[in-house]
Short mmCIF file of C-alpha atoms in Angstrom, two decimals:
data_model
loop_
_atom_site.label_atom_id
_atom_site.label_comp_id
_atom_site.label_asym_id
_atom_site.label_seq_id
_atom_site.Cartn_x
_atom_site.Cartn_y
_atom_site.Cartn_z
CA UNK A 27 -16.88 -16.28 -11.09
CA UNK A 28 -19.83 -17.27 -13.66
CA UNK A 29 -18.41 -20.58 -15.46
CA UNK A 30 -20.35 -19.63 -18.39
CA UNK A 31 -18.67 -16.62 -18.88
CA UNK A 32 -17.13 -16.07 -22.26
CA UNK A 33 -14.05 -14.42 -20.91
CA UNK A 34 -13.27 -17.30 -18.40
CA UNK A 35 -14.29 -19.91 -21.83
CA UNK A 36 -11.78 -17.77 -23.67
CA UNK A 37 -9.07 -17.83 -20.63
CA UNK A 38 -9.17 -21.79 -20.21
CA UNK A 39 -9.27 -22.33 -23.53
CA UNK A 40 -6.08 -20.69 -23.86
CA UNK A 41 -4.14 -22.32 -21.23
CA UNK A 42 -5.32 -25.80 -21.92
CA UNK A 43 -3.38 -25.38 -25.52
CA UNK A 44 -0.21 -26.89 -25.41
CA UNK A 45 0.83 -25.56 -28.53
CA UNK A 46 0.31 -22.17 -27.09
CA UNK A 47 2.56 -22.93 -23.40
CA UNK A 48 5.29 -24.01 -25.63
CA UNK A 49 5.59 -20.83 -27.84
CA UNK A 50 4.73 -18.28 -25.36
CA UNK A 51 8.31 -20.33 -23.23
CA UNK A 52 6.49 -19.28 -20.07
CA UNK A 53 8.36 -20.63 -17.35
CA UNK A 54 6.68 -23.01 -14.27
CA UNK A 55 7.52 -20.05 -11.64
CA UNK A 56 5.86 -16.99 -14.01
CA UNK A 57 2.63 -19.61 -13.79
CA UNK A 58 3.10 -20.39 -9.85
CA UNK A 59 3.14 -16.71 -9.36
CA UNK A 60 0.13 -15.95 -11.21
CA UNK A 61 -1.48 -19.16 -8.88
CA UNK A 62 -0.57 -17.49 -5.91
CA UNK A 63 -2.34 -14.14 -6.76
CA UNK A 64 -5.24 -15.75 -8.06
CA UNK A 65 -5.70 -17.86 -4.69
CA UNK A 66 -5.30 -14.54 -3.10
CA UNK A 67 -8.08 -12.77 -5.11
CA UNK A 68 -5.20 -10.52 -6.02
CA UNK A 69 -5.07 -9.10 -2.35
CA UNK A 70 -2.86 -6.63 -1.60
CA UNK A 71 0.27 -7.07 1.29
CA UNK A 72 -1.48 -6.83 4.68
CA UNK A 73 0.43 -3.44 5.29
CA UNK A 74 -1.40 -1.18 8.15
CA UNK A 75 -2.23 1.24 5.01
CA UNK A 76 -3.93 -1.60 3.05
CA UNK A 77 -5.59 -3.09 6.55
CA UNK A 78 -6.88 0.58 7.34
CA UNK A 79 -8.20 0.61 3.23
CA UNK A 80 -10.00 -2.58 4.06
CA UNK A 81 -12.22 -0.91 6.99
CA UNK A 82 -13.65 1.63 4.59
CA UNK A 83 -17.40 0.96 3.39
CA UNK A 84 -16.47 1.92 0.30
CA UNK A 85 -13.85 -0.57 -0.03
CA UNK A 86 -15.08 -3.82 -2.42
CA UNK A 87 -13.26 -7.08 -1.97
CA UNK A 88 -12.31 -9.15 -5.52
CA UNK A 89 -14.45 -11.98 -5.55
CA UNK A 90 -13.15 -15.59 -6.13
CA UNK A 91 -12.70 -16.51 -9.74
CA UNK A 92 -14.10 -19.78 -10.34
CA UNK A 93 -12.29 -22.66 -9.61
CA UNK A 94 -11.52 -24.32 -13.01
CA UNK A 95 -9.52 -21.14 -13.40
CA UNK A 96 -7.13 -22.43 -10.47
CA UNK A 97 -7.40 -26.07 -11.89
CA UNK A 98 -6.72 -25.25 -15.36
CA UNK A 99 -3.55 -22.75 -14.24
CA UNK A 100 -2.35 -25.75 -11.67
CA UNK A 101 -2.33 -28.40 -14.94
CA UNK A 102 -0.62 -25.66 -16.96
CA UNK A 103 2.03 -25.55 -14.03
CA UNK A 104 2.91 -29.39 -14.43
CA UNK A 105 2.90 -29.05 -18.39
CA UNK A 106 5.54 -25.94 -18.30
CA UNK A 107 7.90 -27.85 -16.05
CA UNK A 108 8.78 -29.84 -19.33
CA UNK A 109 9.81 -26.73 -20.83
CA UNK A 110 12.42 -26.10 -18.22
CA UNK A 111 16.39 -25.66 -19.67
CA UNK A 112 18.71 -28.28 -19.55
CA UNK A 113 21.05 -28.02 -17.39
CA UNK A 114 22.41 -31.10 -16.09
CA UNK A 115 24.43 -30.95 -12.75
CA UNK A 116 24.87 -32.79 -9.26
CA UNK A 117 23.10 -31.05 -6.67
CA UNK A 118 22.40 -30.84 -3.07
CA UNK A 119 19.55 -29.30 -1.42
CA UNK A 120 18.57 -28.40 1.95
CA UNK A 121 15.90 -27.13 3.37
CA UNK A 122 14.86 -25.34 6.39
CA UNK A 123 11.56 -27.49 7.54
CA UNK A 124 10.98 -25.39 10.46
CA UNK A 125 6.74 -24.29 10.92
CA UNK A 126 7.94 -20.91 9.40
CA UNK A 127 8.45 -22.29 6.14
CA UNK A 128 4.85 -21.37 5.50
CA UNK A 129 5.45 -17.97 5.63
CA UNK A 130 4.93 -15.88 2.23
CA UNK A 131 7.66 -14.98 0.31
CA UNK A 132 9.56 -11.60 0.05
CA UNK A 133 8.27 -9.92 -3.29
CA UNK A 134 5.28 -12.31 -3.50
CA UNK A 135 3.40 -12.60 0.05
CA UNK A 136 0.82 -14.83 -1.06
CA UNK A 137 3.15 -17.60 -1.79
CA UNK A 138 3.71 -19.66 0.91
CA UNK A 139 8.47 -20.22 0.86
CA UNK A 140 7.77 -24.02 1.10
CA UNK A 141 5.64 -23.87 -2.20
CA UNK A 142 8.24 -21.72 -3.99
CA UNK A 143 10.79 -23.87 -2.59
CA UNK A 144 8.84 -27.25 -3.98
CA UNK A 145 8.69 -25.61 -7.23
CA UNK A 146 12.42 -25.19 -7.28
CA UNK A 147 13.73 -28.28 -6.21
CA UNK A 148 11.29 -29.49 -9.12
CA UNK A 149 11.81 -27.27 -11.72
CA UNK A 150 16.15 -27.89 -11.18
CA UNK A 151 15.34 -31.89 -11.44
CA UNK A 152 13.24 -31.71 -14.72
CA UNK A 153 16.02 -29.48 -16.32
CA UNK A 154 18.43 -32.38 -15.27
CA UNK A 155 19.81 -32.10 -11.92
CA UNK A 156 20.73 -35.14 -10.09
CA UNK A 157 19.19 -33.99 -6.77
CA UNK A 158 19.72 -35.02 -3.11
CA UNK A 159 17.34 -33.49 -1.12
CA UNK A 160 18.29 -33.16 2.95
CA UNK A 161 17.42 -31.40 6.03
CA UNK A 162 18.70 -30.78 9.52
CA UNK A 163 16.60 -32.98 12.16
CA UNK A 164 15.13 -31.52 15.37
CA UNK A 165 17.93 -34.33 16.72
CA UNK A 166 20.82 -32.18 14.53
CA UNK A 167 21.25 -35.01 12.46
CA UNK A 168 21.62 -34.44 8.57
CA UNK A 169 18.31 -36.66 6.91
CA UNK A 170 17.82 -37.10 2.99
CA UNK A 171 14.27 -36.47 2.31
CA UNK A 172 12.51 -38.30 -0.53
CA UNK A 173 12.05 -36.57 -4.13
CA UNK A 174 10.13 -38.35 -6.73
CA UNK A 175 9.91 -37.77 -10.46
CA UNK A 176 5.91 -37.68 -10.22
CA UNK A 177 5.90 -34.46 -7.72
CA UNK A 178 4.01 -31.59 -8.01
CA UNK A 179 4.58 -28.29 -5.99
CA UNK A 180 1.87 -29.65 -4.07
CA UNK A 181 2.82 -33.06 -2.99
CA UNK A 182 5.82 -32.22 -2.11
CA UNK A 183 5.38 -28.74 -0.16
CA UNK A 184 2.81 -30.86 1.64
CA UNK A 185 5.51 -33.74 2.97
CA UNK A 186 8.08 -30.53 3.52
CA UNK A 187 5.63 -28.89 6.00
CA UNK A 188 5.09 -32.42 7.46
CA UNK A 189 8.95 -32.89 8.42
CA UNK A 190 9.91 -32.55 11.68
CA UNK A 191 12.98 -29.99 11.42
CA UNK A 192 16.17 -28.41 13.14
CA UNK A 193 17.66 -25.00 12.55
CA UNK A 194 19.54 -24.92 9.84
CA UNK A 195 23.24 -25.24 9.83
CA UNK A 196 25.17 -24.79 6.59
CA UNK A 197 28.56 -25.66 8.20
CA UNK A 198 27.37 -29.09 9.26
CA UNK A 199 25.53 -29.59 5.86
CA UNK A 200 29.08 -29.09 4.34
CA UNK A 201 30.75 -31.59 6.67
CA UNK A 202 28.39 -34.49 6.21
CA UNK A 203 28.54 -33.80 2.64
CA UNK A 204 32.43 -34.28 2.72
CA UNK A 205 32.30 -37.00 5.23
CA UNK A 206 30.31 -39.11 3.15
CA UNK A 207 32.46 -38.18 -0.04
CA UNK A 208 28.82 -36.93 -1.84
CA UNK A 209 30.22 -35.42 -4.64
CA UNK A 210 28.09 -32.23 -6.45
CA UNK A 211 28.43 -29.14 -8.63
CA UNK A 212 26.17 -27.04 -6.24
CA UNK A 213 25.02 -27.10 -3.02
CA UNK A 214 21.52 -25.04 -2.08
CA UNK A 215 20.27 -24.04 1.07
CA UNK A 216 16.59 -23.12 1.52
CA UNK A 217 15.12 -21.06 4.12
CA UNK A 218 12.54 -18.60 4.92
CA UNK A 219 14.16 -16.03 6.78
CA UNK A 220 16.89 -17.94 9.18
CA UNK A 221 19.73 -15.98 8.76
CA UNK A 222 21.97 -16.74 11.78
CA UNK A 223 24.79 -19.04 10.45
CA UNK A 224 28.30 -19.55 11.57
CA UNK A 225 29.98 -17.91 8.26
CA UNK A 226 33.40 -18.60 9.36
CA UNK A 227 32.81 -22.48 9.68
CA UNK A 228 30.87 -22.63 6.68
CA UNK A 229 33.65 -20.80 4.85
CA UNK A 230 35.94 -23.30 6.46
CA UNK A 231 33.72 -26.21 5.55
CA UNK A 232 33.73 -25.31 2.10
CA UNK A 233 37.17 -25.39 1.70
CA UNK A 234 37.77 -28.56 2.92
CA UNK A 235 34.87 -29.98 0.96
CA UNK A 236 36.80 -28.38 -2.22
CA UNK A 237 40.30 -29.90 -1.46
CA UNK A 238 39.12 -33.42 -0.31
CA UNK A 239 36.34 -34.08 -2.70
CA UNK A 240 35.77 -31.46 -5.83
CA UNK A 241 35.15 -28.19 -6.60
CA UNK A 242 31.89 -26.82 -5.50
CA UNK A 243 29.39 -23.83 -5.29
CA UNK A 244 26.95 -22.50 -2.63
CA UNK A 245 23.86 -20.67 -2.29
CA UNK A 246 21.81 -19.38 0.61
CA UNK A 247 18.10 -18.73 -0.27
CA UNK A 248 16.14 -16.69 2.46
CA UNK A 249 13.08 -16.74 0.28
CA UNK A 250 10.83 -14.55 2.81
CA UNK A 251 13.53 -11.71 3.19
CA UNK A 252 14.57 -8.62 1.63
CA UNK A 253 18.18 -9.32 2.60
CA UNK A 254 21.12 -10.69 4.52
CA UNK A 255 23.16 -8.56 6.38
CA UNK A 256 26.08 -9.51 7.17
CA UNK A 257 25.94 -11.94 3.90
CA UNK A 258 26.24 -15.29 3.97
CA UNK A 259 28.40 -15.63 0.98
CA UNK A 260 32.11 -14.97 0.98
CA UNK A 261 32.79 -11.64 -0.30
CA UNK A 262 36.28 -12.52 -1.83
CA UNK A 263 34.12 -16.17 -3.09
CA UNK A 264 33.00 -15.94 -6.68
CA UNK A 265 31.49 -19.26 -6.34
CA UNK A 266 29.15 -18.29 -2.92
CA UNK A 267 25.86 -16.80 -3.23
CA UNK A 268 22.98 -15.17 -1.45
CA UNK A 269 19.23 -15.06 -3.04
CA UNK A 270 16.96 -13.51 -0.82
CA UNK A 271 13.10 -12.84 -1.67
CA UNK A 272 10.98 -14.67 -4.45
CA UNK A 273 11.08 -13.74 -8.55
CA UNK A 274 10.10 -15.51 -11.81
CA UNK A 275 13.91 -15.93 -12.67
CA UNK A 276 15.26 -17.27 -8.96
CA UNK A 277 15.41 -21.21 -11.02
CA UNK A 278 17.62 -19.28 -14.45
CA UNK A 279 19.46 -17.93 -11.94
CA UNK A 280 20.83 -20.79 -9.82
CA UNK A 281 20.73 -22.62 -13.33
CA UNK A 282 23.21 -19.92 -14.54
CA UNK A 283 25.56 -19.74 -11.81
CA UNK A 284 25.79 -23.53 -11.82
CA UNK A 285 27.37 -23.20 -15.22
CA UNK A 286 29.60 -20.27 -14.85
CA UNK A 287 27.39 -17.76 -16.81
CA UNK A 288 28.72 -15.20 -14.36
#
């Protein structure tokens, strides 16, 4: 809290080195997550049990650390996201732009699903993806969104919240995807917690998609839940899959499936 401090000197000094961001290979999500719980004051979930802790006189609040702490970690963010892995790939994202994309993310509840989802669609396009970005209008129209080379999580989370959207339909992402022959390696849908899909028609859709235009893969993020049940992916489909909740390694992991690593 005391800008003079020596500790908080010591702190900024260290992330402003560039030097040091490159050799400690910190990723842009392991910073984004240490944001969120710094905005926080490193609050716990607002369980009952923590809520009923909070009453206590004896309980003390974490005060605010000052904010060139949050500066200096936000321009460490935007550095890291050149340090991102290659991969190179066509891909097309969706995402859920309902109000409830402000909710906070299973396994990290002080970040806000539309700023994990920002950091995502960002993180994919520095390490090469060729991305169209969509969503499903409150008219159930398919609309491409626009993505930019100079976002940041926060520019773009802030036009994501702004748009106007539908409930998400995977099936009918599929169809205008094959429709208008848009050819990709990976198609992503984002969501906070909608989890009522048509899996047969999706399954369907995908198949066609495959035999009329090229071989694809799908993924169904519900970033604000614990899990999908029934799943969205195909069972018997080694190229569907399901990511539900928030983690450090959610962009390796769609990286890695998008090139066969498993």
């Amino acid at each position: 809290t005391n800008e003079f401090s020596p500790v908080l000197g010591k702190v900024l000094q260290s992330i402003r080195d560039p030097l040091a961001l490159a050799a400690s290979k910190l990723q842009p999500a392991d910073i984004l997550s240490v944001i969120a719980q710094v905005e926080s004051c490193w609050e716990h979930p607002p369980t009952t049990a923590h809520k009923a802790k909070t009453q206590s006189p004896n309980y003390v609040k974490i005060p605010s650390p000052h904010h060139s702490l949050i500066t200096g970690l936000q321009k460490m963010l935007v550095s890291s996201l050149s340090h991102v892995p290659k991969v190179p790939c066509s891909v097309v994202i969706c995402v859920d732009c309902r109000p409830t994309i402000t909710k906070g993310c299973w396994g990290l509840w002080s970040l806000k699903a539309v700023k994990a989802m920002s950091l995502t669609i960002l993180a994919l396009m520095k390490g090469g993806a060729d991305i169209t970005l969509t969503t499903l209008g409150e008219d159930k129209l398919m609309k491409q969104l626009p993505l930019n080379t100079t976002d940041t999580v926060e520019t773009l989370g802030s036009r994501l919240e702004k748009v106007k959207g539908g409930v998400m339909d995977p099936a009918l992402l599929m169809r205008w995807a094959r429709e208008g022959t848009k050819r990709a390696d990976l198609v992503i849908c984002m969501t906070d917690s909608h989890a009522e899909v048509d899996r047969e028609d999706l399954w369907t859709e995908l198949e066609l998609y495959r035999s009329t235009v090229c071989p694809v893969k799908h993924i169904y993020m519900a970033l604000s839940s614990k899990s999908l049940f029934p799943t969205v992916a195909n069972k018997t489909d080694p190229h569907m899959l399901d990511i539900c909740g928030w983690g450090q390694d959610s962009t390796r992991i769609i990286q890695a499936f998008a090139k066969d690593c498993f």
